[in-house]
Each structure stands twice: as C-alpha cells, then as structure tokens.
mmCIF file of C-alpha atoms in Angstrom:
data_model
loop_
_atom_site.group_PDB
_atom_site.id
_atom_site.type_symbol
_atom_site.label_atom_id
_atom_site.label_comp_id
_atom_site.label_asym_id
_atom_site.label_seq_id
_atom_site.Cartn_x
_atom_site.Cartn_y
_atom_site.Cartn_z
ATOM 1 C CA MET A 1 27.813 -36.183 4.360
ATOM 2 C CA HIS A 2 28.361 -39.627 2.832
ATOM 3 C CA ASP A 3 28.052 -41.281 6.280
ATOM 4 C CA PHE A 4 24.832 -39.366 6.933
ATOM 5 C CA GLN A 5 23.323 -40.615 3.646
ATOM 6 C CA ASN A 6 24.314 -44.209 4.489
ATOM 7 C CA MET A 7 22.630 -43.863 7.903
ATOM 8 C CA ALA A 8 19.474 -42.469 6.272
ATOM 9 C CA TRP A 9 19.321 -45.346 3.787
ATOM 10 C CA TRP A 10 19.890 -47.873 6.554
ATOM 11 C CA ALA A 11 17.084 -46.293 8.627
ATOM 12 C CA ILE A 12 14.703 -46.516 5.643
ATOM 13 C CA LEU A 13 15.718 -50.146 4.988
ATOM 14 C CA TRP A 14 15.255 -51.102 8.654
ATOM 15 C CA SER A 15 11.803 -49.476 8.676
ATOM 16 C CA LEU A 16 10.807 -51.435 5.555
ATOM 17 C CA ILE A 17 12.036 -54.677 7.148
ATOM 18 C CA LYS A 18 9.916 -53.999 10.256
ATOM 19 C CA ILE A 19 6.877 -53.238 8.092
ATOM 20 C CA VAL A 20 7.286 -56.553 6.233
ATOM 21 C CA ILE A 21 7.719 -58.436 9.539
ATOM 22 C CA VAL A 22 4.382 -57.023 10.749
ATOM 23 C CA VAL A 23 2.330 -56.986 7.527
ATOM 24 C CA VAL A 24 3.105 -60.512 6.235
ATOM 25 C CA PRO A 25 1.986 -62.317 9.432
ATOM 26 C CA LEU A 26 -1.004 -59.950 9.606
ATOM 27 C CA LEU A 27 -2.183 -60.916 6.115
ATOM 28 C CA LEU A 28 -1.673 -64.601 6.910
ATOM 29 C CA GLY A 29 -3.591 -64.081 10.144
ATOM 30 C CA VAL A 30 -6.422 -62.419 8.223
ATOM 31 C CA ALA A 31 -6.557 -65.341 5.774
ATOM 32 C CA TYR A 32 -6.670 -67.987 8.483
ATOM 33 C CA LEU A 33 -9.059 -65.985 10.665
ATOM 34 C CA THR A 34 -11.647 -66.526 7.914
ATOM 35 C CA LEU A 35 -11.043 -70.275 8.210
ATOM 36 C CA ALA A 36 -11.166 -70.124 12.013
ATOM 37 C CA GLU A 37 -14.477 -68.253 11.827
ATOM 38 C CA ARG A 38 -16.061 -70.850 9.550
ATOM 39 C CA LYS A 39 -14.717 -73.725 11.657
ATOM 40 C CA VAL A 40 -15.653 -72.258 15.056
ATOM 41 C CA ILE A 41 -19.155 -71.243 14.016
ATOM 42 C CA GLY A 42 -19.541 -74.608 12.266
ATOM 43 C CA TYR A 43 -18.734 -76.480 15.488
ATOM 44 C CA MET A 44 -21.080 -74.222 17.474
ATOM 45 C CA GLN A 45 -23.866 -75.030 15.020
ATOM 46 C CA VAL A 46 -22.956 -78.758 14.862
ATOM 47 C CA ARG A 47 -21.486 -78.520 11.339
ATOM 48 C CA LEU A 48 -18.054 -79.429 9.999
ATOM 49 C CA GLY A 49 -17.189 -76.208 8.181
ATOM 50 C CA PRO A 50 -14.668 -76.256 5.293
ATOM 51 C CA ASN A 51 -12.980 -79.673 5.078
ATOM 52 C CA ARG A 52 -12.190 -80.333 1.394
ATOM 53 C CA VAL A 53 -9.067 -78.307 0.494
ATOM 54 C CA GLY A 54 -5.978 -79.523 2.329
ATOM 55 C CA PHE A 55 -5.951 -81.351 5.654
ATOM 56 C CA LYS A 56 -9.384 -80.697 7.209
ATOM 57 C CA GLY A 57 -9.750 -77.536 5.117
ATOM 58 C CA SER A 58 -6.382 -76.030 6.098
ATOM 59 C CA LEU A 59 -5.750 -74.696 2.565
ATOM 60 C CA GLN A 60 -9.242 -73.206 2.126
ATOM 61 C CA PRO A 61 -8.023 -69.578 2.583
ATOM 62 C CA ILE A 62 -5.447 -70.099 -0.192
ATOM 63 C CA ALA A 63 -8.144 -71.504 -2.502
ATOM 64 C CA ASP A 64 -10.417 -68.545 -1.698
ATOM 65 C CA ALA A 65 -7.614 -66.072 -2.451
ATOM 66 C CA ILE A 66 -6.837 -67.711 -5.816
ATOM 67 C CA LYS A 67 -10.521 -67.738 -6.723
ATOM 68 C CA LEU A 68 -10.934 -64.020 -5.916
ATOM 69 C CA MET A 69 -7.793 -63.092 -7.883
ATOM 70 C CA PHE A 70 -9.250 -64.598 -11.066
ATOM 71 C CA LYS A 71 -12.798 -63.264 -10.701
ATOM 72 C CA GLU A 72 -13.755 -60.324 -12.884
ATOM 73 C CA VAL A 73 -14.237 -56.910 -11.264
ATOM 74 C CA ILE A 74 -17.497 -55.651 -12.769
ATOM 75 C CA ILE A 75 -18.070 -51.888 -12.681
ATOM 76 C CA PRO A 76 -21.741 -50.783 -12.925
ATOM 77 C CA THR A 77 -22.580 -48.716 -16.017
ATOM 78 C CA ASN A 78 -23.413 -45.453 -14.230
ATOM 79 C CA ALA A 79 -20.915 -45.801 -11.390
ATOM 80 C CA ASN A 80 -18.112 -43.292 -10.806
ATOM 81 C CA ARG A 81 -15.238 -45.476 -12.034
ATOM 82 C CA PHE A 82 -12.413 -43.734 -10.174
ATOM 83 C CA LEU A 83 -14.166 -43.597 -6.797
ATOM 84 C CA PHE A 84 -15.604 -47.098 -7.258
ATOM 85 C CA LEU A 85 -12.066 -48.525 -7.555
ATOM 86 C CA ALA A 86 -10.566 -46.183 -4.938
ATOM 87 C CA ALA A 87 -13.086 -47.091 -2.220
ATOM 88 C CA PRO A 88 -11.677 -50.571 -1.396
ATOM 89 C CA VAL A 89 -8.189 -49.052 -1.151
ATOM 90 C CA LEU A 90 -9.503 -46.305 1.161
ATOM 91 C CA ALA A 91 -10.946 -49.007 3.401
ATOM 92 C CA PHE A 92 -7.895 -51.288 3.339
ATOM 93 C CA VAL A 93 -4.967 -48.860 3.717
ATOM 94 C CA PRO A 94 -5.996 -47.436 7.145
ATOM 95 C CA ALA A 95 -6.418 -51.032 8.377
ATOM 96 C CA LEU A 96 -2.670 -51.476 7.716
ATOM 97 C CA LEU A 97 -1.453 -48.014 8.781
ATOM 98 C CA VAL A 98 -2.759 -48.370 12.351
ATOM 99 C CA TRP A 99 -0.205 -51.125 13.024
ATOM 100 C CA ALA A 100 2.667 -48.645 12.862
ATOM 101 C CA ALA A 101 2.132 -47.623 16.512
ATOM 102 C CA ILE A 102 1.243 -51.019 18.014
ATOM 103 C CA PRO A 103 3.861 -52.365 20.487
ATOM 104 C CA PHE A 104 4.459 -56.133 20.469
ATOM 105 C CA GLY A 105 6.846 -56.093 23.403
ATOM 106 C CA PRO A 106 9.222 -53.756 25.283
ATOM 107 C CA GLY A 107 10.754 -51.620 22.530
ATOM 108 C CA VAL A 108 9.271 -53.816 19.787
ATOM 109 C CA ALA A 109 7.190 -51.662 17.408
ATOM 110 C CA ILE A 110 7.467 -50.197 13.926
ATOM 111 C CA SER A 111 7.409 -46.757 15.549
ATOM 112 C CA ASN A 112 7.388 -46.016 19.285
ATOM 113 C CA MET A 113 5.178 -42.912 19.092
ATOM 114 C CA ASN A 114 4.641 -40.732 22.150
ATOM 115 C CA ALA A 115 1.157 -39.943 20.820
ATOM 116 C CA GLY A 116 0.542 -43.503 19.618
ATOM 117 C CA LEU A 117 -2.994 -43.764 20.955
ATOM 118 C CA LEU A 118 -3.955 -40.487 19.272
ATOM 119 C CA TYR A 119 -2.435 -41.703 15.983
ATOM 120 C CA VAL A 120 -4.353 -44.990 16.195
ATOM 121 C CA LEU A 121 -7.677 -43.219 16.835
ATOM 122 C CA ALA A 122 -7.099 -40.789 13.965
ATOM 123 C CA ILE A 123 -6.149 -43.442 11.396
ATOM 124 C CA ALA A 124 -8.793 -45.980 12.482
ATOM 125 C CA GLY A 125 -11.530 -43.403 11.906
ATOM 126 C CA LEU A 126 -10.510 -43.011 8.247
ATOM 127 C CA GLY A 127 -11.680 -46.492 7.259
ATOM 128 C CA VAL A 128 -15.318 -45.435 7.129
ATOM 129 C CA TYR A 129 -14.528 -43.139 4.183
ATOM 130 C CA GLY A 130 -13.948 -46.208 2.028
ATOM 131 C CA ILE A 131 -17.398 -47.528 2.970
ATOM 132 C CA ILE A 132 -19.124 -44.182 2.331
ATOM 133 C CA VAL A 133 -17.350 -43.670 -1.006
ATOM 134 C CA ALA A 134 -18.194 -47.249 -2.061
ATOM 135 C CA GLY A 135 -21.883 -46.690 -1.302
ATOM 136 C CA TRP A 136 -22.021 -43.410 -3.193
ATOM 137 C CA ALA A 137 -19.876 -44.397 -6.192
ATOM 138 C CA SER A 138 -21.831 -47.612 -6.875
ATOM 139 C CA ASN A 139 -24.920 -45.651 -7.985
ATOM 140 C CA SER A 140 -27.092 -48.153 -6.121
ATOM 141 C CA LYS A 141 -29.766 -47.357 -3.545
ATOM 142 C CA TYR A 142 -28.940 -50.452 -1.496
ATOM 143 C CA ALA A 143 -25.239 -49.578 -1.434
ATOM 144 C CA PHE A 144 -25.993 -45.968 -0.500
ATOM 145 C CA LEU A 145 -28.287 -47.051 2.353
ATOM 146 C CA GLY A 146 -25.535 -49.323 3.691
ATOM 147 C CA ALA A 147 -23.005 -46.476 3.514
ATOM 148 C CA MET A 148 -25.296 -44.094 5.426
ATOM 149 C CA ARG A 149 -25.924 -46.725 8.084
ATOM 150 C CA ALA A 150 -22.187 -47.268 8.467
ATOM 151 C CA ALA A 151 -21.528 -43.531 8.836
ATOM 152 C CA ALA A 152 -24.209 -43.078 11.509
ATOM 153 C CA GLN A 153 -23.012 -46.171 13.367
ATOM 154 C CA LEU A 154 -19.412 -44.974 13.311
ATOM 155 C CA VAL A 155 -20.306 -41.597 14.828
ATOM 156 C CA ALA A 156 -22.328 -43.193 17.653
ATOM 157 C CA TYR A 157 -19.730 -45.763 18.667
ATOM 158 C CA GLU A 158 -16.591 -43.723 17.946
ATOM 159 C CA ILE A 159 -17.685 -41.254 20.637
ATOM 160 C CA ALA A 160 -18.222 -44.064 23.159
ATOM 161 C CA MET A 161 -14.822 -45.583 22.269
ATOM 162 C CA GLY A 162 -13.138 -42.204 22.707
ATOM 163 C CA PHE A 163 -14.684 -41.717 26.150
ATOM 164 C CA ALA A 164 -13.665 -45.274 27.118
ATOM 165 C CA LEU A 165 -10.047 -44.428 26.285
ATOM 166 C CA VAL A 166 -10.170 -41.284 28.430
ATOM 167 C CA GLY A 167 -10.292 -43.532 31.496
ATOM 168 C CA VAL A 168 -7.120 -45.311 30.368
ATOM 169 C CA LEU A 169 -5.378 -41.962 29.880
ATOM 170 C CA MET A 170 -6.470 -40.791 33.348
ATOM 171 C CA LEU A 171 -4.778 -43.804 34.966
ATOM 172 C CA ALA A 172 -1.711 -44.187 32.701
ATOM 173 C CA GLN A 173 -1.040 -40.439 32.235
ATOM 174 C CA THR A 174 0.417 -41.071 28.756
ATOM 175 C CA LEU A 175 -0.578 -41.538 25.107
ATOM 176 C CA ASN A 176 2.352 -43.896 24.471
ATOM 177 C CA LEU A 177 0.928 -47.411 24.030
ATOM 178 C CA ALA A 178 4.071 -49.163 25.331
ATOM 179 C CA LYS A 179 4.030 -47.038 28.501
ATOM 180 C CA ILE A 180 0.317 -47.812 28.973
ATOM 181 C CA VAL A 181 1.232 -51.520 29.030
ATOM 182 C CA GLU A 182 4.137 -50.879 31.414
ATOM 183 C CA ALA A 183 1.765 -49.022 33.768
ATOM 184 C CA GLN A 184 -0.149 -52.313 34.188
ATOM 185 C CA ALA A 185 2.937 -54.330 35.192
ATOM 186 C CA GLY A 186 3.795 -55.905 38.504
ATOM 187 C CA GLY A 187 0.688 -57.393 40.055
ATOM 188 C CA GLY A 188 -0.674 -59.918 37.598
ATOM 189 C CA PHE A 189 -4.137 -59.734 36.068
ATOM 190 C CA TRP A 190 -5.591 -57.785 39.007
ATOM 191 C CA SER A 191 -3.267 -54.859 38.218
ATOM 192 C CA TRP A 192 -4.494 -54.627 34.627
ATOM 193 C CA TYR A 193 -6.904 -51.837 33.715
ATOM 194 C CA TRP A 194 -9.845 -54.149 32.986
ATOM 195 C CA LEU A 195 -10.608 -54.247 36.721
ATOM 196 C CA PRO A 196 -10.877 -50.541 37.702
ATOM 197 C CA LEU A 197 -12.120 -49.662 34.204
ATOM 198 C CA PHE A 198 -14.446 -52.624 33.684
ATOM 199 C CA PRO A 199 -17.339 -50.564 32.177
ATOM 200 C CA PHE A 200 -14.832 -48.935 29.795
ATOM 201 C CA PHE A 201 -13.444 -52.370 28.896
ATOM 202 C CA LEU A 202 -16.901 -53.665 27.970
ATOM 203 C CA VAL A 203 -17.910 -50.489 26.124
ATOM 204 C CA TYR A 204 -14.646 -50.364 24.174
ATOM 205 C CA PHE A 205 -14.775 -53.989 23.061
ATOM 206 C CA ILE A 206 -18.480 -53.947 22.134
ATOM 207 C CA SER A 207 -17.973 -50.645 20.305
ATOM 208 C CA GLY A 208 -15.070 -52.301 18.476
ATOM 209 C CA VAL A 209 -17.445 -55.047 17.312
ATOM 210 C CA ALA A 210 -19.803 -52.327 16.058
ATOM 211 C CA GLU A 211 -16.985 -50.323 14.432
ATOM 212 C CA THR A 212 -15.905 -53.342 12.390
ATOM 213 C CA ASN A 213 -19.510 -53.896 11.205
ATOM 214 C CA ARG A 214 -19.559 -57.379 12.704
ATOM 215 C CA ALA A 215 -22.693 -59.261 13.748
ATOM 216 C CA PRO A 216 -24.916 -58.349 15.514
ATOM 217 C CA PHE A 217 -24.049 -54.787 14.401
ATOM 218 C CA ASP A 218 -23.765 -55.567 10.671
ATOM 219 C CA VAL A 219 -26.737 -53.512 9.469
ATOM 220 C CA ALA A 220 -24.408 -51.745 7.002
ATOM 221 C CA GLU A 221 -24.376 -54.996 5.009
ATOM 222 C CA GLY A 222 -27.642 -56.563 6.180
ATOM 223 C CA GLU A 223 -28.363 -59.348 3.675
ATOM 224 C CA SER A 224 -32.038 -59.666 4.608
ATOM 225 C CA GLU A 225 -32.701 -55.935 4.180
ATOM 226 C CA ILE A 226 -30.323 -54.318 1.671
ATOM 227 C CA VAL A 227 -28.853 -57.363 -0.155
ATOM 228 C CA ALA A 228 -25.193 -56.778 0.811
ATOM 229 C CA GLY A 229 -25.118 -53.081 1.664
ATOM 230 C CA PHE A 230 -22.209 -50.889 0.653
ATOM 231 C CA HIS A 231 -20.334 -53.650 -1.257
ATOM 232 C CA VAL A 232 -23.330 -55.043 -3.165
ATOM 233 C CA GLU A 233 -21.843 -54.065 -6.554
ATOM 234 C CA TYR A 234 -18.309 -55.305 -5.855
ATOM 235 C CA SER A 235 -16.682 -58.544 -6.989
ATOM 236 C CA GLY A 236 -13.225 -60.092 -7.322
ATOM 237 C CA MET A 237 -10.281 -58.449 -5.570
ATOM 238 C CA ALA A 238 -12.165 -55.194 -5.036
ATOM 239 C CA PHE A 239 -14.655 -57.185 -2.938
ATOM 240 C CA ALA A 240 -11.777 -59.016 -1.219
ATOM 241 C CA LEU A 241 -10.121 -55.767 -0.078
ATOM 242 C CA PHE A 242 -13.211 -54.837 1.962
ATOM 243 C CA PHE A 243 -13.072 -58.148 3.773
ATOM 244 C CA LEU A 244 -9.307 -57.994 4.259
ATOM 245 C CA ALA A 245 -9.920 -54.618 5.926
ATOM 246 C CA GLU A 246 -12.726 -56.033 8.102
ATOM 247 C CA TYR A 247 -10.705 -58.971 9.394
ATOM 248 C CA ALA A 248 -7.542 -56.865 9.827
ATOM 249 C CA ASN A 249 -9.613 -54.444 11.912
ATOM 250 C CA MET A 250 -10.933 -57.345 14.003
ATOM 251 C CA ILE A 251 -7.358 -58.375 14.844
ATOM 252 C CA PHE A 252 -6.432 -54.742 15.510
ATOM 253 C CA VAL A 253 -9.367 -54.112 17.886
ATOM 254 C CA SER A 254 -8.600 -57.328 19.783
ATOM 255 C CA LEU A 255 -4.889 -56.514 20.074
ATOM 256 C CA LEU A 256 -5.501 -52.895 21.098
ATOM 257 C CA THR A 257 -8.001 -54.049 23.751
ATOM 258 C CA THR A 258 -5.267 -56.374 25.045
ATOM 259 C CA VAL A 259 -2.746 -53.523 25.146
ATOM 260 C CA LEU A 260 -5.076 -51.060 26.869
ATOM 261 C CA PHE A 261 -6.985 -53.263 29.312
ATOM 262 C CA LEU A 262 -5.419 -56.750 29.549
ATOM 263 C CA GLY A 263 -1.799 -56.038 30.378
ATOM 264 C CA GLY A 264 -0.373 -56.394 26.865
ATOM 265 C CA TRP A 265 2.575 -58.807 26.908
ATOM 266 C CA TYR A 266 2.547 -59.444 30.680
ATOM 267 C CA ALA A 267 1.660 -62.847 32.158
ATOM 268 C CA PRO A 268 -1.661 -63.099 34.049
ATOM 269 C CA ILE A 269 0.098 -64.314 37.215
ATOM 270 C CA ASN A 270 3.515 -62.992 38.160
ATOM 271 C CA THR A 271 5.256 -66.309 38.848
ATOM 272 C CA PRO A 272 8.437 -67.788 37.314
ATOM 273 C CA LEU A 273 6.349 -70.624 35.864
ATOM 274 C CA LEU A 274 4.546 -68.163 33.584
ATOM 275 C CA THR A 275 6.915 -65.208 33.229
ATOM 276 C CA TRP A 276 9.554 -67.295 31.376
ATOM 277 C CA ILE A 277 7.109 -67.529 28.445
ATOM 278 C CA PRO A 278 7.938 -64.760 25.902
ATOM 279 C CA GLY A 279 5.714 -61.678 26.147
ATOM 280 C CA ILE A 280 4.684 -61.883 22.487
ATOM 281 C CA VAL A 281 3.096 -65.275 23.244
ATOM 282 C CA TRP A 282 0.905 -63.794 26.001
ATOM 283 C CA LEU A 283 -0.008 -60.873 23.742
ATOM 284 C CA LEU A 284 -1.103 -63.209 20.932
ATOM 285 C CA LEU A 285 -2.966 -65.575 23.290
ATOM 286 C CA LYS A 286 -5.033 -62.714 24.734
ATOM 287 C CA THR A 287 -5.694 -61.373 21.230
ATOM 288 C CA ALA A 288 -6.757 -64.846 20.050
ATOM 289 C CA PHE A 289 -9.180 -65.151 22.962
ATOM 290 C CA LEU A 290 -10.822 -61.819 22.093
ATOM 291 C CA LEU A 291 -11.041 -62.880 18.433
ATOM 292 C CA TYR A 292 -12.792 -66.048 19.610
ATOM 293 C CA VAL A 293 -15.280 -63.824 21.472
ATOM 294 C CA PHE A 294 -15.875 -61.942 18.177
ATOM 295 C CA LEU A 295 -16.810 -65.248 16.527
ATOM 296 C CA TRP A 296 -18.810 -66.416 19.538
ATOM 297 C CA ILE A 297 -20.893 -63.226 19.441
ATOM 298 C CA ARG A 298 -21.613 -63.710 15.736
ATOM 299 C CA ALA A 299 -22.784 -67.286 16.304
ATOM 300 C CA THR A 300 -24.969 -66.314 19.290
ATOM 301 C CA PHE A 301 -26.818 -63.052 18.687
ATOM 302 C CA PRO A 302 -29.292 -62.164 15.916
ATOM 303 C CA ARG A 303 -28.782 -58.909 14.014
ATOM 304 C CA TYR A 304 -30.096 -55.883 15.901
ATOM 305 C CA ARG A 305 -32.545 -53.474 14.355
ATOM 306 C CA TYR A 306 -31.039 -50.193 13.234
ATOM 307 C CA ASP A 307 -32.881 -48.195 15.924
ATOM 308 C CA GLN A 308 -31.659 -50.613 18.626
ATOM 309 C CA ILE A 309 -28.048 -50.112 17.544
ATOM 310 C CA MET A 310 -28.410 -46.332 17.624
ATOM 311 C CA ARG A 311 -30.129 -46.446 21.027
ATOM 312 C CA LEU A 312 -27.352 -48.602 22.506
ATOM 313 C CA GLY A 313 -24.662 -46.224 21.270
ATOM 314 C CA TRP A 314 -26.265 -42.880 22.122
ATOM 315 C CA LYS A 315 -28.456 -43.662 25.148
ATOM 316 C CA VAL A 316 -26.467 -46.371 26.940
ATOM 317 C CA PHE A 317 -22.754 -46.378 26.102
ATOM 318 C CA ILE A 318 -22.117 -42.627 26.014
ATOM 319 C CA PRO A 319 -23.909 -41.874 29.343
ATOM 320 C CA VAL A 320 -22.202 -44.877 31.027
ATOM 321 C CA THR A 321 -18.726 -43.796 29.909
ATOM 322 C CA ILE A 322 -19.279 -40.165 30.955
ATOM 323 C CA ALA A 323 -20.534 -41.279 34.384
ATOM 324 C CA TRP A 324 -17.529 -43.585 34.886
ATOM 325 C CA ILE A 325 -15.106 -40.829 33.853
ATOM 326 C CA VAL A 326 -16.565 -38.691 36.665
ATOM 327 C CA ILE A 327 -16.272 -41.587 39.142
ATOM 328 C CA ILE A 328 -12.633 -42.269 38.187
ATOM 329 C CA GLY A 329 -11.858 -38.537 38.352
ATOM 330 C CA VAL A 330 -13.283 -38.278 41.882
ATOM 331 C CA ALA A 331 -11.505 -41.491 42.959
ATOM 332 C CA LEU A 332 -8.165 -40.094 41.777
ATOM 333 C CA GLU A 333 -8.585 -37.187 44.220
ATOM 334 C CA THR A 334 -9.065 -39.548 47.192
ATOM 335 C CA PRO A 335 -6.816 -42.122 48.900
ATOM 336 C CA LEU A 336 -8.006 -44.610 46.254
ATOM 337 C CA ARG A 337 -5.541 -42.906 43.904
ATOM 338 C CA ALA A 338 -2.714 -45.132 45.193
ATOM 339 C CA ILE A 339 -4.728 -48.294 44.416
ATOM 340 C CA LEU A 340 -5.839 -47.185 40.945
ATOM 341 C CA ARG A 341 -2.293 -46.329 39.916
#
C-alpha cells in the first residue's frame, strides 16, 4: 500500500513537471510573439517597431507585462461582477488545457491520449464562452455585439475545421495525434498530408485564423465599428488574459496544423544531412513559419465585412470540405488507396 502511494505521488509530481516544462516556454513564446508581430509588421510597413526597451526592443514584452500588472481593473457600475471577472479566465484556461494532448516528439507529450484530436477539438471550442460571457457581463452594447459576432463566427468556421479534420482521420485511421504524425513518416514532405489534403490544409489554417479572431477576421473586436468589441470594458490583467489566450491559440493552431498536415517533427527531406537535426527543432521551425504567415496576413489584408466572413464560412469552406471528403472517400476505394496511405 505504501509503495502504491509513493508511485501515485511520483506520477502526480512527474505530470506537474511536464506541465511546467510546456507552460513556461509557451508563456514566454506568447510574450515574444507580441514583439515579433510588432517588429515583422513594422518592417513590412517600413517602420522600426519597438526599439527603446532593451537591445532593439528585446525587453518590450517584459515592460508591457509590468505595465499591465500595475494597471487598475475597472469594473463598470452595472456589470455582473462575478461573470465580468470570470470571463477572462474562461478564455485563458482552455488555451492552456489544449496543450495536454500535443505531441512534441515520439513519446514526448504531457498525455499521449488515444482520442487526442477529439480532446483538442472539445477543449478548443470552450474558449468562445469567455468571449460571450465578457460581452454579456460588461453591460455594454458594443461588447455584446462583439460577443454575438464571435459566437456566429465560431459556429461557421468550427464546422469547416471539423470537416477538414475528417480527411486526416480517413487517411490516418486514428485520433491519436502522435500516430497521425507517424503516418506521415518515410517519404519527406511529399508524404505529408498537405499534398493529398491540400484543400483541407488551406481551409483548416484559414479557419484557424478566423477562430482566433485575427485580422482580417477580427470583426468581434473591430475598432472602427464597435470600439474594441467584447473586451471594450476591460483593463489591466483582465484585459491581458484575453490577449494571452489569443496569442496562445495562435501558437496552438500553427502547431496543430504542423502536426496534422506538415509531418510534425519529421524533416522535409529524408536525408542524413537533415534527419540528424532533433525533431523538436523541425516542429518549432514549421510552427514559426505558420506564425509568420499569421502576421503576414494581418499586414496584408483589410478587415472583411461581417457578411463576407459569414459567406466564406458557410457558402465556400463547408461545401468545399464536404466535396473533398467525398473525393477522398471514393479514392480510398480505388487503387489510389495505396498512394494516399
């Protein structure tokens, strides 16, 4: 009995260590992604970006964090106090929980779940509750409009994302994220799922941009229309939690796209020159490239109208994904099955 208790405590301690190993770099990544965004977009628009705090602005995220910690959190007079303070937590916690099932290499994950993809979809969909609750609890028409926009947008693009993942399941025949990566091994970048599932790859990534309320899909917080949308009444650390959630979700969408469509931790060309590089390096490089595309999109495209966003989700993405599911299903019943798998 005593040995069993020691084993249980050790298992709990090891799980906590793994959580810290994942969460601390994630929070640092979130902080410096804000700096990368300001620098990258600055260079694209022929500006310098932050360059005052630290070497060429390298300590700007730390200065921003300190500033937000000391700013007052103002609660509107007629707001629902409990829900107003709970909303940022409801948005932020799911952005951390999804990382429990993400594999960073063969056997390297907080939890190697057999239904990992299902878990990720379920938890990721909870984040919108924080946005909806924030809009309602603020007792502000602008905030409520932003919350309703976010809810409608989530429904439209969550369906398209779900259909895009069906194609991955049809080829990999598993919900385990590590096994999905292993199913793409062996042939370099042409054996990854982005090639046979290219429409799904595009739909999933663009839907991920929409799900995270990033430009040009940021009508939920459209400054020119509804001031700042669902977080218009927030300040200080309550405001910061919403943006920690947004940037954590950006990293998550990019990493999950890498796992599902870009071969995860495998090298793009199966040669000794590249395969000696640790898999985690390839995983992070692919994720960084997709994050760069996030920033590139923001610097390039103007904000879409609300009706254009809804039309793209319902009338373009959903029909395209359904049609490609049928095509993949038919192909799997022909001699092409050996090529696809």
